[in-house]
Amino acid sequence: MTNIGFIGAGVMGAPMIANLVSAGHSVRGFARSAASRERIAAAGAAVATAADDCLESDVLISMLPDSPDVAAVYLGERGLARSVSPQQIVVDMSTVTAETAIAVHDAVGAAGGSALDAPVSGGEQAAVEGSLSIMVGGEPDVIERVRPLLEAMGSAITHVGPPGSGQLTKAANQLIVATNIAALAEAVVLLESSGIDVGAALTAIGGGLAGSTVLERKRAAILAGTYRPGFRAALHDKDLGIVAAAARREGIALPVTAVVSQLMAALLARGDGELDHLALLKLARELNGRAG
Amino acid sequence: MTNIGFIGAGVMGAPMIANLVSAGHSVRGFARSAASRERIAAAGAAVATAADDCLESDVLISMLPDSPDVAAVYLGERGLARSVSPQQIVVDMSTVTAETAIAVHDAVGAAGGSALDAPVSGGEQAAVEGSLSIMVGGEPDVIERVRPLLEAMGSAITHVGPPGSGQLTKAANQLIVATNIAALAEAVVLLESSGIDVGAALTAIGGGLAGSTVLERKRAAILAGTYRPGFRAALHDKDLGIVAAAARREGIALPVTAVVSQLMAALLARGDGELDHLALLKLARELNGRAG
Amino acid sequence: MTNIGFIGAGVMGAPMIANLVSAGHSVRGFARSAASRERIAAAGAAVATAADDCLESDVLISMLPDSPDVAAVYLGERGLARSVSPQQIVVDMSTVTAETAIAVHDAVGAAGGSALDAPVSGGEQAAVEGSLSIMVGGEPDVIERVRPLLEAMGSAITHVGPPGSGQLTKAANQLIVATNIAALAEAVVLLESSGIDVGAALTAIGGGLAGSTVLERKRAAILAGTYRPGFRAALHDKDLGIVAAAARREGIALPVTAVVSQLMAALLARGDGELDHLALLKLARELNGRAG
Amino acid sequence: MTNIGFIGAGVMGAPMIANLVSAGHSVRGFARSAASRERIAAAGAAVATAADDCLESDVLISMLPDSPDVAAVYLGERGLARSVSPQQIVVDMSTVTAETAIAVHDAVGAAGGSALDAPVSGGEQAAVEGSLSIMVGGEPDVIERVRPLLEAMGSAITHVGPPGSGQLTKAANQLIVATNIAALAEAVVLLESSGIDVGAALTAIGGGLAGSTVLERKRAAILAGTYRPGFRAALHDKDLGIVAAAARREGIALPVTAVVSQLMAALLARGDGELDHLALLKLARELNGRAG
């Protein structure tokens, strides 16, 4: 049994807490909104009244919306990083910039603790099932110390490299997902242009080299014409911002990703940010003068 | 047993002939190059001395490199379409423009015969194994009459719509494959920019929503740094030309596909057309000043 | 005085005929529509009853909408190229593919005549004023022989290279115009996003390295929010098709042009093909959820 | 005569100082490098030993490389903004993010002073000649108070809107310049693909709707095949980063700019950041397998 502090209890964080509790760990959770605090209690964890209370733990996990949130919690004069104790391990599972991940790692290290960046993929369903794919950046021995906790939340725990690497891998993941959806969207628009049975065509396509998890999982929604999230376009846009920041930082050019990122940005600008990222298909149709 | 004429015996056509022969059909094949004629004999088929000889058949199948080849065989004053007999079925399995497919369909129909466009995916290995995915455009009853032949060559036979639909579906397939490879290439370049274990990262990525057949099948080649075809970039460039022609004909805009198509064209311009289409990764690296 | 046959009398051809007549030449014009034939008469030229009548001339000029029109007039079994007389010069001033231009050149040459491709830029106003910019591909001595005629229609006559070069230069011209408009459109959308005085900003921008003829000529329409042609998006889309065909033929990759071309295609798909090509700004706004 | 503090004396700042001195103003300049301090003295200004010394002035002007430099000078606990006196006007002429400009404006305002963002275009030559185009964001009355100083440095002073607007206008300017160069580069590659006289073709093109300042000013360098700056690609890449940040902040999609920006980034990644931004032509050639 490990004493765990957990900050953030949204649609992802809450079931992750529940899985840690189920695995026999003692969790104290903190969240700013009343709804999130209720989710913490419902997950069987203690509800902390301040983020600082989560420091009374062996491992401090966070699952927050964006880089500024993570920076606000850990960095700066009032950041928790200053107050970590030696032996304490911080595991930030939010999707943020590699830059933020490295800053947290260094600040925690300066106080004698250890930190990992461990973003996830798989979405709400995998969070509930404890089958997240977790991409971990940081020192190998630190990962080993928290592996049982990660395994309570995920089914595939992969150490990908030094601090920040988890986030860069997640960025690479998100650029692939967005681009694969964009490709599928353009293919569907082409198929729809001339009386083809789209369902049959997607079946034929999906069985060969054009097959993808995106095609499998979004097929029914494409045929039904629904864009219920799933994963909101607004979040994917945020993640593509992280990709762009990483590319600029590393000084690399990613032209296909850049175009896809603009299409995702257009989705938001047109008021469709709350739809599933499959709404790239809606945009592809509307760009061609058709009902989305 | 069906009497089959078969025109074209390249890397794909030859094993397709062999599978038809194995299924008990009588095949007479024609090809222009001596090497291809040898492949016809080796596949157990009779070698015709002229394309016209293949007309003495119930079903005439063709597997040729490009639209002009198919047009040259079937259309014009000397085209075979003029000489088909009623009840005869033409099945063009080449990857060509929908426009060409429809022209062949109409010309054959004018002479009293029937025609299907039935391009394939799966590559040489699937052609050998008889496990091609075959996307068929044309009249349903015609498809039923040749289904046993198609099943001798492929494991998934899908009727997708009216004449030309097979080709449009293949075009959609090829745009997805190219774009999924391009996405993977940009992801790998991003991962390589900062000391990440690319193999581990691809494993983590492949298990989630970013998974794809392209990722699965190209993973080993990516890690080994080889670009042995597989499917040559030059052929994929030809297919993306078909996609562009279809988009222009249908009056639709496909921005992501357009960028990917330019990258594929650049591969050829740089002298890498004979490499596997995975060489989009080589280009992505070179665009960023790295060894390809 | 030269005897001139002139085929095509649209919005561009009619004033070109008028300028030839004004310069003292004898012109016999042919056009298919009654409206165009009236324009020929109004321009002071004789109205031919068939295209063949235009062959009774020293120089045969054509100004037609698209490559298939030019091919229909000159090529094939009934094409005029077969009937040209030695010493006769064909000057096709339409905007068509370089491939078409070279085919006309070769067919005319085979019959003993000479041919030039001489597309123009400048639009209706320059056609009326006789101030077109004319880009000429073909043999230098042939150009010298018709230079006085070209100078009756244009103010800048430039020999750019061998047959087809005029068309390739026009293609290069059209890709620049479209891309410069697209750049201006994105700049305006950026400026509009935050309370900037767009007119003042365009003035400031236009005075420096960002200045362009497009900015100068389209500034008033941008500020007034009108998209009256000018040059219709549908025609520019046709021209970008010629650019794409040239790039594919030459085996070159033009990624920026490819994206701009997709945006122009989207304009048409959305029903805005009859607007001025400045409507790329309308699309840029609508892509961002704003009124176009 | 106005007492002016001037921070930054690089290739642009030094001649701007010289023009202020020539116009009869008293300038005290500060710069971190010894070379820049020598340029300050050579321009006829007093050399300050610390940035703070520049506060003893009526107007404080800065011309610095990038957003972090400007933030370091003005913002934070030790920033000069805290120490401005009422009536003092800060004019930041650097090219930075609108966000930075607004932060400086607000920080200076909080201390009782006034601030303008006033980036320039025109490059070193215009800085020397005092013919810069200056795009100014801020309150109109503040602009009037410093107009004589701006007129000593530039020939076109344009008020474009509220604080930050100068920077957004400069961003719009830079996206147009980069895209117009990219268009020109692709046009040249197309022309070069088939024996055309590129010089003649550019002359023909430049006279019509495709004309631009970029075409005029870069024509000689294109024909000579040189990429001597001028304006370094690395700086333009920085500016396109500002454009991307502005677009993300305003939530707008700029697809053409995004592709051009990736090409500029590729230039840097390939080691050509110190060449003139015209080197987009070098990249366009190399992308097509030709000598750059």
PDB file of C-alpha atoms in Angstrom, chain A residues 259 262-263 265-267 269-271 283 285-290, chain C residues 259 262-263 265-267 269-271 283 285-290:
ATOM      1  CA  VAL A 259      -1.927  21.720 -42.225  1.00  0.00           C
ATOM      2  CA  GLN A 262      -4.835  24.513 -39.003  1.00  0.00           C
ATOM      3  CA  LEU A 263      -7.904  22.444 -39.853  1.00  0.00           C
ATOM      4  CA  ALA A 265      -7.982  25.254 -35.319  1.00  0.00           C
ATOM      5  CA  ALA A 266     -10.617  26.076 -37.941  1.00  0.00           C
ATOM      6  CA  LEU A 267     -13.005  23.618 -36.297  1.00  0.00           C
ATOM      7  CA  ALA A 269     -12.973  28.944 -34.818  1.00  0.00           C
ATOM      8  CA  ARG A 270     -16.217  27.729 -36.396  1.00  0.00           C
ATOM      9  CA  GLY A 271     -17.673  26.840 -33.010  1.00  0.00           C
ATOM     10  CA  LEU A 283     -15.098  20.488 -41.715  1.00  0.00           C
ATOM     11  CA  ARG A 285     -17.538  18.312 -45.921  1.00  0.00           C
ATOM     12  CA  GLU A 286     -18.283  21.974 -45.237  1.00  0.00           C
ATOM     13  CA  LEU A 287     -15.093  23.058 -46.970  1.00  0.00           C
ATOM     14  CA  ASN A 288     -16.625  21.339 -49.974  1.00  0.00           C
ATOM     15  CA  GLY A 289     -19.986  23.026 -49.643  1.00  0.00           C
ATOM     16  CA  ARG A 290     -21.813  20.055 -48.200  1.00  0.00           C
TER      17      ARG A 290
ATOM     18  CA  VAL C 259      -2.541  24.131 -50.712  1.00  0.00           C
ATOM     19  CA  GLN C 262      -7.158  23.300 -52.838  1.00  0.00           C
ATOM     20  CA  LEU C 263      -8.525  26.493 -51.336  1.00  0.00           C
ATOM     21  CA  ALA C 265     -11.154  24.401 -55.485  1.00  0.00           C
ATOM     22  CA  ALA C 266     -13.046  24.732 -52.200  1.00  0.00           C
ATOM     23  CA  LEU C 267     -14.326  28.139 -53.309  1.00  0.00           C
ATOM     24  CA  ALA C 269     -17.220  23.552 -54.371  1.00  0.00           C
ATOM     25  CA  ARG C 270     -18.939  26.039 -52.072  1.00  0.00           C
ATOM     26  CA  GLY C 271     -20.637  27.736 -54.985  1.00  0.00           C
ATOM     27  CA  LEU C 283     -13.149  31.497 -47.755  1.00  0.00           C
ATOM     28  CA  ARG C 285     -13.018  34.264 -43.209  1.00  0.00           C
ATOM     29  CA  GLU C 286     -15.570  31.450 -43.415  1.00  0.00           C
ATOM     30  CA  LEU C 287     -12.938  28.867 -42.537  1.00  0.00           C
ATOM     31  CA  ASN C 288     -12.612  30.893 -39.350  1.00  0.00           C
ATOM     32  CA  GLY C 289     -16.319  31.019 -38.651  1.00  0.00           C
ATOM     33  CA  ARG C 290     -16.821  34.598 -39.756  1.00  0.00           C
TER      34      ARG C 290
END
